[in-house]
Amino acid sequence: MIGFTAPFALWALPLAGLPLLTRWLRSSSVPRLDLRPAEGVSRAVDRGLTAAGVIALAALIMGLAGPYLRGGSLPYRGMGTNLVLLIDRSSSMDDTFAGRAPDGTDESKAAAARRILQDFIAGRPDDRIGIAAFSTAPLQVLPMTTSRSAIAAAITAQSERGLSQTDVGRGLALAMQMTRDASAMGSRAVVLVSDGAAVIAPEVQDLVRELALEQQVNLYWLYLRTEGARSIFDPGAPGEADSPQTRPERHLHLLLQRLGITYRAFEAESPEAVAQAVAEIGTLESRPILTERSLPRRDLAWLCFLAAALAAALLTAARALERPFAPRRPAPLVRQP
Amino acid sequence: MRVRVILPAIAAILAGMAMIGPGLTRPQRLTDALVVVDITRSMNTRDMEGGSRLDYARRALTDWIATRPCGSRIGLALFTERRSLTLFEPVEICADFASIKGAMDGLDWRMAWEGDSMIQKGLDHALRRAGGLGVPLIFVTDGQEAPPLPYSGAARFAGDSPGGLILGVGGDQPAPIPKFDDLGREAGFYEPGDVQHAPARLGAPPPDAAQRPGWHPRNNPYGESDLDGSEHLSALRAEYLADLAAERGLGFLRLSDGPAAIDRALAVHAPGKTVPATRSLSPPLAAAALVLLLTLWVIGGRRVSLTRQDIT
């Protein structure tokens, strides 16, 4: 697919027909004995010169129009997945794993998660990645893309102070909707990074259930457990209150288990545990994926100019080899008295 | 050598040079920006070419970014409540245009985590954020403060301004603001009773408060004459935004002024960085070769004829 940067220049193309109307070499209306007869070779040279003239003019005009080969994307098979990162932006993510404000020695949960995710993404060139965040409302941060620079910029930007509450249900629904944009071949995965959960309204639960079945995503929950918080795997002592209100994280875990899709929860109490869990997600999510590599557009004007230069050189050579006419006027046929 | 040979040789050399493509290097000004888009309810008002202000802003900003030179970087953030939230830090616009456009198209009023629209606080937060990123700010809003500012007006700005622009979007005629129900379905427009009209009861009361009905020095120092208003309608608060911009070293213009006007204003109000840009000399060289060759062909058509007078 060829495009032109200045297509209006192509209007000048009829000018390239000029060599058809005129001659390049000298011509004379007087017949001469030392001219070559009009046989095969001389006709070929004549037409060749006309063709060279047409080519030179046409190539220059085409080159001025700026032809280029359109860029695009080249599909190829890689190893990776269609991944949506769903990041918790509630303000508790700004605390450390010990539940305190970061004091320089310990990094906050959000900072640790960002650093580890950046490393994770840098090591997986074939993933298509989208990013969503949630707080009181779900936010689509970056639609699915293969551009590493955009992904890195979006993850770095999550270093801002967090927002207010945690509404994980609608965040999950948004992330699953974003996987609709996934490539046809390849698995879809949602990685939920959060340090807590909240009660999910029944209608949002239904929505998440429907979307999970529709999209068949693999769901991973990276639960950044603050020191002292109860484990999501702990069923609790007999007789202890076990309701979504008292233990929202455990009940989110139970909901996700019942979705009927591949689901794994990782509990991490330290940056090292987060890195370990992310590495495990990486090995689980290495499957063939049809993704694309973008091709830049390529300039073709130099080819036109090359053709023009060669044709003009040919014309120059023809003129250099051209035999001049007799330096003086022929003597009159009849001597003057 | 003869002119007959030298001139086509020059044309061939010009075409050859056009192929090699020498370039003139000259400094080009590039301006990065953090674009902050207001997504509060008043941005849903449909008074921009029949569409909502947010739709118009998304389209106009995408068009503007598409006209910027490659190498400029754009970050995207949204504003609601009293702060901005950065979606991504500035990225190069040519390589990541699809991502910028996708994220821009995804901007929606439903992203708002709270309904307040404290423009001045949000603007100052965005200025600090842009300053932290080291890029100028472009703040796109209609200037509707909700709830209204107290009588003392907007707070003064303290700090270093990274420069930039406030782009106003919205019509000059007050228009009704659409209202949405819990499930996001549109349910009519905001009525006078739905919104707060009185300026916030903070700071000093107005000097004529003592003459107002219902005034009481201890129990009601602001009086009751300001409880009605037209805050349920929204128009572009151009003067207010221009004041905010002037105090913070920003420029103010309307988004509908077009990409060229925005570029000019940005050049005035935001520090740019200069990078060497190469401008190819191929087109002028090729044009010279073309003109030369055409002339030669036209002249060549002249027959070298020995005229009758010569012969006889």
PDB file of C-alpha atoms in Angstrom, chain A residues 127-237:
ATOM      1  CA  ASP A 127       1.874  -9.738  26.091  1.00  0.00           C
ATOM      2  CA  ARG A 128      -0.951  -7.435  25.168  1.00  0.00           C
ATOM      3  CA  ILE A 129      -1.604  -5.476  28.315  1.00  0.00           C
ATOM      4  CA  GLY A 130      -4.407  -3.230  29.470  1.00  0.00           C
ATOM      5  CA  ILE A 131      -4.573  -1.415  32.781  1.00  0.00           C
ATOM      6  CA  ALA A 132      -7.568  -0.588  34.891  1.00  0.00           C
ATOM      7  CA  ALA A 133      -7.777   0.909  38.331  1.00  0.00           C
ATOM      8  CA  PHE A 134     -10.544   1.064  40.846  1.00  0.00           C
ATOM      9  CA  SER A 135     -11.420   3.001  43.900  1.00  0.00           C
ATOM     10  CA  THR A 136     -14.956   4.190  44.534  1.00  0.00           C
ATOM     11  CA  ALA A 137     -15.444   4.010  40.772  1.00  0.00           C
ATOM     12  CA  PRO A 138     -13.689   1.848  38.191  1.00  0.00           C
ATOM     13  CA  LEU A 139     -11.325   3.672  35.837  1.00  0.00           C
ATOM     14  CA  GLN A 140     -10.008   2.452  32.539  1.00  0.00           C
ATOM     15  CA  VAL A 141      -6.411   3.676  32.582  1.00  0.00           C
ATOM     16  CA  LEU A 142      -5.039   2.214  29.363  1.00  0.00           C
ATOM     17  CA  PRO A 143      -6.876   0.141  26.760  1.00  0.00           C
ATOM     18  CA  MET A 144      -5.141  -3.064  25.663  1.00  0.00           C
ATOM     19  CA  THR A 145      -1.929  -2.281  23.865  1.00  0.00           C
ATOM     20  CA  THR A 146       1.413  -3.782  22.936  1.00  0.00           C
ATOM     21  CA  SER A 147       3.277  -0.502  23.414  1.00  0.00           C
ATOM     22  CA  ARG A 148       5.738  -0.967  26.264  1.00  0.00           C
ATOM     23  CA  SER A 149       6.356   2.750  26.682  1.00  0.00           C
ATOM     24  CA  ALA A 150       2.649   3.474  27.201  1.00  0.00           C
ATOM     25  CA  ILE A 151       2.305   0.585  29.665  1.00  0.00           C
ATOM     26  CA  ALA A 152       5.341   1.716  31.632  1.00  0.00           C
ATOM     27  CA  ALA A 153       4.078   5.321  31.719  1.00  0.00           C
ATOM     28  CA  ALA A 154       0.664   4.166  32.940  1.00  0.00           C
ATOM     29  CA  ILE A 155       2.100   2.006  35.722  1.00  0.00           C
ATOM     30  CA  THR A 156       4.476   4.767  36.856  1.00  0.00           C
ATOM     31  CA  ALA A 157       1.576   7.215  36.951  1.00  0.00           C
ATOM     32  CA  GLN A 158      -0.134   5.056  39.570  1.00  0.00           C
ATOM     33  CA  SER A 159       2.370   6.421  42.088  1.00  0.00           C
ATOM     34  CA  GLU A 160      -0.008   9.242  42.942  1.00  0.00           C
ATOM     35  CA  ARG A 161      -1.642   9.215  46.329  1.00  0.00           C
ATOM     36  CA  GLY A 162      -4.599   6.852  46.321  1.00  0.00           C
ATOM     37  CA  LEU A 163      -8.261   7.733  46.228  1.00  0.00           C
ATOM     38  CA  SER A 164     -10.942   6.884  48.700  1.00  0.00           C
ATOM     39  CA  GLN A 165     -12.805   3.589  48.871  1.00  0.00           C
ATOM     40  CA  THR A 166     -12.564   0.101  47.409  1.00  0.00           C
ATOM     41  CA  ASP A 167     -15.252  -1.043  45.004  1.00  0.00           C
ATOM     42  CA  VAL A 168     -13.650  -4.199  43.689  1.00  0.00           C
ATOM     43  CA  GLY A 169     -16.787  -5.631  42.069  1.00  0.00           C
ATOM     44  CA  ARG A 170     -17.263  -3.005  39.402  1.00  0.00           C
ATOM     45  CA  GLY A 171     -13.503  -2.885  38.869  1.00  0.00           C
ATOM     46  CA  LEU A 172     -13.571  -6.604  38.050  1.00  0.00           C
ATOM     47  CA  ALA A 173     -16.457  -6.064  35.663  1.00  0.00           C
ATOM     48  CA  LEU A 174     -14.524  -3.312  33.867  1.00  0.00           C
ATOM     49  CA  ALA A 175     -11.363  -5.433  33.618  1.00  0.00           C
ATOM     50  CA  MET A 176     -13.316  -8.346  32.164  1.00  0.00           C
ATOM     51  CA  GLN A 177     -14.980  -6.038  29.674  1.00  0.00           C
ATOM     52  CA  MET A 178     -11.561  -4.802  28.613  1.00  0.00           C
ATOM     53  CA  THR A 179     -10.528  -8.359  27.683  1.00  0.00           C
ATOM     54  CA  ARG A 180     -13.121  -8.174  24.897  1.00  0.00           C
ATOM     55  CA  ASP A 181     -10.431  -6.213  23.107  1.00  0.00           C
ATOM     56  CA  ALA A 182      -8.091  -9.215  23.294  1.00  0.00           C
ATOM     57  CA  SER A 183      -6.611 -10.832  20.225  1.00  0.00           C
ATOM     58  CA  ALA A 184      -8.609 -13.774  18.895  1.00  0.00           C
ATOM     59  CA  MET A 185      -5.942 -16.339  19.645  1.00  0.00           C
ATOM     60  CA  GLY A 186      -4.428 -16.471  23.076  1.00  0.00           C
ATOM     61  CA  SER A 187      -5.655 -16.686  26.611  1.00  0.00           C
ATOM     62  CA  ARG A 188      -7.102 -13.817  28.593  1.00  0.00           C
ATOM     63  CA  ALA A 189      -6.066 -13.094  32.095  1.00  0.00           C
ATOM     64  CA  VAL A 190      -7.021 -10.560  34.724  1.00  0.00           C
ATOM     65  CA  VAL A 191      -4.602  -9.896  37.544  1.00  0.00           C
ATOM     66  CA  LEU A 192      -6.256  -8.173  40.465  1.00  0.00           C
ATOM     67  CA  VAL A 193      -3.767  -6.415  42.722  1.00  0.00           C
ATOM     68  CA  SER A 194      -5.426  -5.267  45.895  1.00  0.00           C
ATOM     69  CA  ASP A 195      -4.991  -5.162  49.631  1.00  0.00           C
ATOM     70  CA  GLY A 196      -8.573  -5.441  50.600  1.00  0.00           C
ATOM     71  CA  ALA A 197     -12.088  -5.863  49.404  1.00  0.00           C
ATOM     72  CA  ALA A 198     -15.535  -4.618  50.160  1.00  0.00           C
ATOM     73  CA  VAL A 199     -19.013  -6.007  50.095  1.00  0.00           C
ATOM     74  CA  ILE A 200     -20.102  -6.511  46.509  1.00  0.00           C
ATOM     75  CA  ALA A 201     -23.695  -5.719  45.633  1.00  0.00           C
ATOM     76  CA  PRO A 202     -25.731  -8.695  44.347  1.00  0.00           C
ATOM     77  CA  GLU A 203     -26.352  -7.137  40.922  1.00  0.00           C
ATOM     78  CA  VAL A 204     -22.625  -6.467  40.475  1.00  0.00           C
ATOM     79  CA  GLN A 205     -21.955 -10.101  41.483  1.00  0.00           C
ATOM     80  CA  ASP A 206     -24.323 -11.237  38.731  1.00  0.00           C
ATOM     81  CA  LEU A 207     -22.587  -8.967  36.240  1.00  0.00           C
ATOM     82  CA  VAL A 208     -19.147 -10.321  37.167  1.00  0.00           C
ATOM     83  CA  ARG A 209     -20.437 -13.890  36.892  1.00  0.00           C
ATOM     84  CA  GLU A 210     -21.887 -13.294  33.437  1.00  0.00           C
ATOM     85  CA  LEU A 211     -18.768 -11.548  32.167  1.00  0.00           C
ATOM     86  CA  ALA A 212     -16.488 -14.251  33.555  1.00  0.00           C
ATOM     87  CA  LEU A 213     -18.414 -16.949  31.681  1.00  0.00           C
ATOM     88  CA  GLU A 214     -18.575 -14.843  28.542  1.00  0.00           C
ATOM     89  CA  GLN A 215     -14.900 -13.931  28.422  1.00  0.00           C
ATOM     90  CA  GLN A 216     -13.440 -17.139  29.942  1.00  0.00           C
ATOM     91  CA  VAL A 217     -10.690 -15.177  31.625  1.00  0.00           C
ATOM     92  CA  ASN A 218      -8.086 -16.652  33.926  1.00  0.00           C
ATOM     93  CA  LEU A 219      -8.323 -14.685  37.107  1.00  0.00           C
ATOM     94  CA  TYR A 220      -5.461 -14.126  39.547  1.00  0.00           C
ATOM     95  CA  TRP A 221      -5.842 -12.286  42.775  1.00  0.00           C
ATOM     96  CA  LEU A 222      -2.663 -10.917  44.237  1.00  0.00           C
ATOM     97  CA  TYR A 223      -3.809 -10.167  47.753  1.00  0.00           C
ATOM     98  CA  LEU A 224      -1.334  -7.862  49.467  1.00  0.00           C
ATOM     99  CA  ARG A 225      -2.060  -8.847  53.028  1.00  0.00           C
ATOM    100  CA  THR A 226      -1.277  -6.268  55.663  1.00  0.00           C
ATOM    101  CA  GLU A 227       0.311  -7.600  58.810  1.00  0.00           C
ATOM    102  CA  GLY A 228      -2.377  -8.748  61.223  1.00  0.00           C
ATOM    103  CA  ALA A 229      -5.122  -9.046  58.613  1.00  0.00           C
ATOM    104  CA  ARG A 230      -6.841 -12.416  58.423  1.00  0.00           C
ATOM    105  CA  SER A 231      -5.883 -14.805  55.643  1.00  0.00           C
ATOM    106  CA  ILE A 232      -8.443 -15.289  52.898  1.00  0.00           C
ATOM    107  CA  PHE A 233      -7.894 -19.061  53.169  1.00  0.00           C
ATOM    108  CA  ASP A 234      -8.742 -19.156  56.859  1.00  0.00           C
ATOM    109  CA  PRO A 235     -12.319 -20.409  57.326  1.00  0.00           C
ATOM    110  CA  GLY A 236     -12.410 -19.013  60.867  1.00  0.00           C
ATOM    111  CA  ALA A 237     -13.082 -20.700  64.171  1.00  0.00           C
TER     112      ALA A 237
END
